JSON list of C-alpha atoms in Angstrom, two decimals:
[
{"chain": "A", "resi": 1312, "resn": "MET", "atom": "CA", "xyz": [-14.42, 20.31, -12.44]},
{"chain": "A", "resi": 1313, "resn": "PRO", "atom": "CA", "xyz": [-12.76, 18.92, -15.63]},
{"chain": "A", "resi": 1314, "resn": "GLU", "atom": "CA", "xyz": [-9.34, 20.20, -14.46]},
{"chain": "A", "resi": 1315, "resn": "TYR", "atom": "CA", "xyz": [-9.76, 18.21, -11.27]},
{"chain": "A", "resi": 1316, "resn": "PHE", "atom": "CA", "xyz": [-10.18, 14.92, -13.13]},
{"chain": "A", "resi": 1317, "resn": "HIS", "atom": "CA", "xyz": [-7.39, 15.81, -15.58]},
{"chain": "A", "resi": 1318, "resn": "GLY", "atom": "CA", "xyz": [-4.87, 15.01, -12.83]},
{"chain": "A", "resi": 1319, "resn": "TYR", "atom": "CA", "xyz": [-6.40, 11.55, -12.41]},
{"chain": "A", "resi": 1320, "resn": "ALA", "atom": "CA", "xyz": [-6.27, 11.00, -16.18]},
{"chain": "A", "resi": 1321, "resn": "VAL", "atom": "CA", "xyz": [-2.56, 11.83, -16.23]},
{"chain": "A", "resi": 1322, "resn": "VAL", "atom": "CA", "xyz": [-1.85, 9.42, -13.36]},
{"chain": "A", "resi": 1323, "resn": "GLY", "atom": "CA", "xyz": [-3.90, 6.72, -15.09]},
{"chain": "A", "resi": 1324, "resn": "LEU", "atom": "CA", "xyz": [-2.05, 7.26, -18.36]},
{"chain": "A", "resi": 1325, "resn": "VAL", "atom": "CA", "xyz": [1.33, 7.03, -16.63]},
{"chain": "A", "resi": 1326, "resn": "ALA", "atom": "CA", "xyz": [0.23, 3.80, -14.91]},
{"chain": "A", "resi": 1327, "resn": "VAL", "atom": "CA", "xyz": [-0.87, 2.27, -18.23]},
{"chain": "A", "resi": 1328, "resn": "VAL", "atom": "CA", "xyz": [2.37, 3.31, -19.96]},
{"chain": "A", "resi": 1329, "resn": "GLY", "atom": "CA", "xyz": [4.37, 1.83, -17.07]},
{"chain": "A", "resi": 1330, "resn": "ALA", "atom": "CA", "xyz": [2.46, -1.46, -17.22]},
{"chain": "A", "resi": 1331, "resn": "VAL", "atom": "CA", "xyz": [2.96, -1.67, -21.00]},
{"chain": "A", "resi": 1332, "resn": "PHE", "atom": "CA", "xyz": [6.67, -0.91, -20.58]},
{"chain": "A", "resi": 1333, "resn": "VAL", "atom": "CA", "xyz": [7.08, -3.71, -18.02]},
{"chain": "A", "resi": 1334, "resn": "ALA", "atom": "CA", "xyz": [5.13, -6.16, -20.23]},
{"chain": "A", "resi": 1335, "resn": "VAL", "atom": "CA", "xyz": [7.26, -5.31, -23.27]},
{"chain": "A", "resi": 1336, "resn": "ALA", "atom": "CA", "xyz": [10.48, -5.65, -21.27]},
{"chain": "A", "resi": 1337, "resn": "PHE", "atom": "CA", "xyz": [9.51, -9.08, -19.91]},
{"chain": "A", "resi": 1338, "resn": "THR", "atom": "CA", "xyz": [8.38, -10.26, -23.34]},
{"chain": "A", "resi": 1339, "resn": "ALA", "atom": "CA", "xyz": [11.61, -9.07, -24.98]},
{"chain": "A", "resi": 1340, "resn": "GLY", "atom": "CA", "xyz": [13.65, -10.77, -22.28]},
{"chain": "A", "resi": 1341, "resn": "ARG", "atom": "CA", "xyz": [11.77, -14.03, -22.78]},
{"chain": "A", "resi": 1342, "resn": "LEU", "atom": "CA", "xyz": [12.24, -13.90, -26.57]},
{"chain": "A", "resi": 1343, "resn": "LEU", "atom": "CA", "xyz": [15.92, -12.89, -26.56]},
{"chain": "A", "resi": 1344, "resn": "ARG", "atom": "CA", "xyz": [17.40, -15.03, -23.82]},
{"chain": "A", "resi": 1345, "resn": "PRO", "atom": "CA", "xyz": [19.01, -18.40, -24.55]},
{"chain": "A", "resi": 1346, "resn": "VAL", "atom": "CA", "xyz": [17.19, -21.39, -23.09]},
{"chain": "A", "resi": 1347, "resn": "VAL", "atom": "CA", "xyz": [19.65, -24.19, -22.26]},
{"chain": "A", "resi": 1348, "resn": "PRO", "atom": "CA", "xyz": [18.48, -25.95, -19.09]},
{"chain": "A", "resi": 1349, "resn": "THR", "atom": "CA", "xyz": [21.04, -28.18, -17.40]},
{"chain": "A", "resi": 1350, "resn": "PRO", "atom": "CA", "xyz": [20.79, -29.99, -14.06]},
{"chain": "A", "resi": 1351, "resn": "GLU", "atom": "CA", "xyz": [23.20, -27.48, -12.51]},
{"chain": "A", "resi": 1352, "resn": "LYS", "atom": "CA", "xyz": [21.09, -24.54, -13.64]},
{"chain": "A", "resi": 1353, "resn": "LEU", "atom": "CA", "xyz": [17.91, -26.12, -12.29]},
{"chain": "A", "resi": 1354, "resn": "MET", "atom": "CA", "xyz": [19.42, -26.84, -8.86]},
{"chain": "A", "resi": 1355, "resn": "VAL", "atom": "CA", "xyz": [18.55, -24.53, -5.96]},
{"chain": "A", "resi": 1356, "resn": "TYR", "atom": "CA", "xyz": [21.42, -22.15, -5.16]},
{"chain": "A", "resi": 1357, "resn": "GLU", "atom": "CA", "xyz": [21.99, -20.56, -1.79]},
{"chain": "A", "resi": 1358, "resn": "CYS", "atom": "CA", "xyz": [25.22, -18.75, -0.98]},
{"chain": "A", "resi": 1359, "resn": "GLY", "atom": "CA", "xyz": [27.41, -21.29, -2.74]},
{"chain": "A", "resi": 1360, "resn": "VAL", "atom": "CA", "xyz": [26.41, -24.10, -0.38]},
{"chain": "A", "resi": 1361, "resn": "ASP", "atom": "CA", "xyz": [24.74, -27.23, -1.71]},
{"chain": "A", "resi": 1362, "resn": "PRO", "atom": "CA", "xyz": [21.10, -27.32, -0.58]},
{"chain": "A", "resi": 1363, "resn": "VAL", "atom": "CA", "xyz": [20.29, -29.72, 2.24]},
{"chain": "A", "resi": 1364, "resn": "GLY", "atom": "CA", "xyz": [16.80, -30.62, 3.40]},
{"chain": "A", "resi": 1365, "resn": "GLU", "atom": "CA", "xyz": [13.53, -29.10, 2.28]},
{"chain": "A", "resi": 1366, "resn": "GLY", "atom": "CA", "xyz": [13.12, -25.80, 0.53]},
{"chain": "A", "resi": 1367, "resn": "TRP", "atom": "CA", "xyz": [10.39, -24.61, 2.87]},
{"chain": "A", "resi": 1368, "resn": "ALA", "atom": "CA", "xyz": [11.17, -22.33, 5.79]},
{"chain": "A", "resi": 1369, "resn": "HIS", "atom": "CA", "xyz": [8.87, -21.52, 8.68]},
{"chain": "A", "resi": 1370, "resn": "THR", "atom": "CA", "xyz": [8.27, -17.82, 9.27]},
{"chain": "A", "resi": 1371, "resn": "GLN", "atom": "CA", "xyz": [6.20, -16.06, 11.85]},
{"chain": "A", "resi": 1372, "resn": "VAL", "atom": "CA", "xyz": [2.96, -14.73, 10.37]},
{"chain": "A", "resi": 1373, "resn": "ARG", "atom": "CA", "xyz": [2.65, -12.05, 13.03]},
{"chain": "A", "resi": 1374, "resn": "TYR", "atom": "CA", "xyz": [5.38, -9.97, 11.38]},
{"chain": "A", "resi": 1375, "resn": "TYR", "atom": "CA", "xyz": [3.31, -9.74, 8.23]},
{"chain": "A", "resi": 1376, "resn": "LEU", "atom": "CA", "xyz": [0.32, -8.65, 10.27]},
{"chain": "A", "resi": 1377, "resn": "TYR", "atom": "CA", "xyz": [2.34, -5.89, 11.93]},
{"chain": "A", "resi": 1378, "resn": "ALA", "atom": "CA", "xyz": [3.48, -4.73, 8.51]},
{"chain": "A", "resi": 1379, "resn": "PHE", "atom": "CA", "xyz": [-0.14, -4.78, 7.36]},
{"chain": "A", "resi": 1380, "resn": "LEU", "atom": "CA", "xyz": [-1.18, -2.60, 10.28]},
{"chain": "A", "resi": 1381, "resn": "TYR", "atom": "CA", "xyz": [1.68, -0.20, 9.63]},
{"chain": "A", "resi": 1382, "resn": "VAL", "atom": "CA", "xyz": [0.63, 0.21, 6.02]},
{"chain": "A", "resi": 1383, "resn": "ILE", "atom": "CA", "xyz": [-2.94, 0.93, 7.07]},
{"chain": "A", "resi": 1384, "resn": "PHE", "atom": "CA", "xyz": [-1.96, 3.73, 9.45]},
{"chain": "A", "resi": 1385, "resn": "ALA", "atom": "CA", "xyz": [0.89, 5.13, 7.32]},
{"chain": "A", "resi": 1386, "resn": "VAL", "atom": "CA", "xyz": [-1.28, 5.44, 4.23]},
{"chain": "A", "resi": 1387, "resn": "ASP", "atom": "CA", "xyz": [-4.00, 7.00, 6.33]},
{"chain": "A", "resi": 1388, "resn": "ALA", "atom": "CA", "xyz": [-1.65, 9.66, 7.69]},
{"chain": "A", "resi": 1389, "resn": "ILE", "atom": "CA", "xyz": [-0.08, 10.36, 4.30]},
{"chain": "A", "resi": 1390, "resn": "PHE", "atom": "CA", "xyz": [-3.45, 10.84, 2.65]},
{"chain": "A", "resi": 1391, "resn": "LEU", "atom": "CA", "xyz": [-5.18, 12.87, 5.34]},
{"chain": "A", "resi": 1392, "resn": "PHE", "atom": "CA", "xyz": [-2.87, 15.90, 5.37]},
{"chain": "A", "resi": 1393, "resn": "PRO", "atom": "CA", "xyz": [-3.07, 16.75, 1.63]},
{"chain": "A", "resi": 1394, "resn": "TRP", "atom": "CA", "xyz": [-6.80, 16.03, 1.75]},
{"chain": "A", "resi": 1395, "resn": "ALA", "atom": "CA", "xyz": [-7.25, 18.62, 4.50]},
{"chain": "A", "resi": 1396, "resn": "THR", "atom": "CA", "xyz": [-5.62, 21.31, 2.34]},
{"chain": "A", "resi": 1397, "resn": "VAL", "atom": "CA", "xyz": [-7.70, 20.45, -0.74]},
{"chain": "A", "resi": 1398, "resn": "PHE", "atom": "CA", "xyz": [-10.89, 20.27, 1.33]},
{"chain": "A", "resi": 1399, "resn": "ALA", "atom": "CA", "xyz": [-10.39, 23.90, 2.33]},
{"chain": "A", "resi": 1400, "resn": "GLY", "atom": "CA", "xyz": [-10.18, 25.00, -1.34]},
{"chain": "A", "resi": 1401, "resn": "GLU", "atom": "CA", "xyz": [-13.03, 26.47, -3.35]},
{"chain": "A", "resi": 1402, "resn": "GLY", "atom": "CA", "xyz": [-15.40, 24.02, -5.03]},
{"chain": "A", "resi": 1403, "resn": "PHE", "atom": "CA", "xyz": [-13.81, 20.80, -3.76]},
{"chain": "A", "resi": 1404, "resn": "GLY", "atom": "CA", "xyz": [-15.66, 20.36, -0.45]},
{"chain": "A", "resi": 1405, "resn": "GLY", "atom": "CA", "xyz": [-18.34, 17.82, -1.37]},
{"chain": "A", "resi": 1406, "resn": "THR", "atom": "CA", "xyz": [-16.24, 15.78, -3.80]},
{"chain": "A", "resi": 1407, "resn": "THR", "atom": "CA", "xyz": [-13.27, 15.45, -1.49]},
{"chain": "A", "resi": 1408, "resn": "LEU", "atom": "CA", "xyz": [-15.53, 14.66, 1.45]},
{"chain": "A", "resi": 1409, "resn": "VAL", "atom": "CA", "xyz": [-17.05, 11.71, -0.44]},
{"chain": "A", "resi": 1410, "resn": "GLU", "atom": "CA", "xyz": [-13.59, 10.55, -1.56]},
{"chain": "A", "resi": 1411, "resn": "MET", "atom": "CA", "xyz": [-12.33, 10.67, 2.00]},
{"chain": "A", "resi": 1412, "resn": "PHE", "atom": "CA", "xyz": [-15.23, 8.60, 3.32]},
{"chain": "A", "resi": 1413, "resn": "VAL", "atom": "CA", "xyz": [-14.63, 5.99, 0.61]},
{"chain": "A", "resi": 1414, "resn": "PHE", "atom": "CA", "xyz": [-10.95, 5.91, 1.55]},
{"chain": "A", "resi": 1415, "resn": "LEU", "atom": "CA", "xyz": [-11.70, 5.66, 5.26]},
{"chain": "A", "resi": 1416, "resn": "GLY", "atom": "CA", "xyz": [-14.16, 2.87, 4.46]},
{"chain": "A", "resi": 1417, "resn": "PHE", "atom": "CA", "xyz": [-11.36, 0.86, 2.84]},
{"chain": "A", "resi": 1418, "resn": "LEU", "atom": "CA", "xyz": [-9.11, 1.49, 5.81]},
{"chain": "A", "resi": 1419, "resn": "SER", "atom": "CA", "xyz": [-11.88, 0.46, 8.19]},
{"chain": "A", "resi": 1420, "resn": "VAL", "atom": "CA", "xyz": [-12.25, -2.84, 6.36]},
{"chain": "A", "resi": 1421, "resn": "GLY", "atom": "CA", "xyz": [-8.50, -3.45, 6.77]},
{"chain": "A", "resi": 1422, "resn": "LEU", "atom": "CA", "xyz": [-8.64, -2.53, 10.43]},
{"chain": "A", "resi": 1423, "resn": "LEU", "atom": "CA", "xyz": [-11.67, -4.76, 10.98]},
{"chain": "A", "resi": 1424, "resn": "TYR", "atom": "CA", "xyz": [-9.78, -7.63, 9.32]},
{"chain": "A", "resi": 1425, "resn": "ALA", "atom": "CA", "xyz": [-6.84, -7.08, 11.66]},
{"chain": "A", "resi": 1426, "resn": "TYR", "atom": "CA", "xyz": [-9.19, -6.98, 14.65]},
{"chain": "A", "resi": 1427, "resn": "LYS", "atom": "CA", "xyz": [-10.87, -10.23, 13.60]},
{"chain": "A", "resi": 1428, "resn": "LYS", "atom": "CA", "xyz": [-7.44, -11.88, 13.27]},
{"chain": "A", "resi": 1429, "resn": "GLY", "atom": "CA", "xyz": [-6.60, -10.81, 16.83]},
{"chain": "A", "resi": 1430, "resn": "VAL", "atom": "CA", "xyz": [-3.69, -8.57, 15.89]},
{"chain": "A", "resi": 1431, "resn": "LEU", "atom": "CA", "xyz": [-4.89, -5.71, 18.05]},
{"chain": "A", "resi": 1432, "resn": "THR", "atom": "CA", "xyz": [-4.87, -7.67, 21.29]},
{"chain": "A", "resi": 1433, "resn": "TRP", "atom": "CA", "xyz": [-1.90, -7.22, 23.63]},
{"chain": "A", "resi": 1434, "resn": "THR", "atom": "CA", "xyz": [-0.08, -10.43, 24.45]}
]
C-alpha cells in the first residue's frame, strides 16, 4: 500500500514546487520592474483605437454553463477508463472503489448544480 500513495506524494511535491516557482517568479518580477506610471500607461488599450464608452461588455452566461457541463463529462470520461484498469489489479479493489464513489459524488454535485440552473432543459 505505501507504493500506491508514493505516486500521490510525488504529484503533491511537483504541485508545491510549481506553486513556489510561480510565486518566486511573480515576486522577482514585481521587485525588478521599473514603476513609472503615466496617464498613457494607465489608459485602456484596445487594438490601437482610443477607448470609447464603458469598459464592460455583455456576454451570454449560457456559454459558460455549456463549458461547465463539458468539463464535468470530459473529466468523468478521462478518469473512468484508467480507473477501470486499476480496479482490476490485485489489492486495489476496495480503495479505488471508494475513490471512484467520492469522485462521482463531486461530479453529481456539479450535475445537480447544472440541473438546478436549468442548463439541462431543451429550449
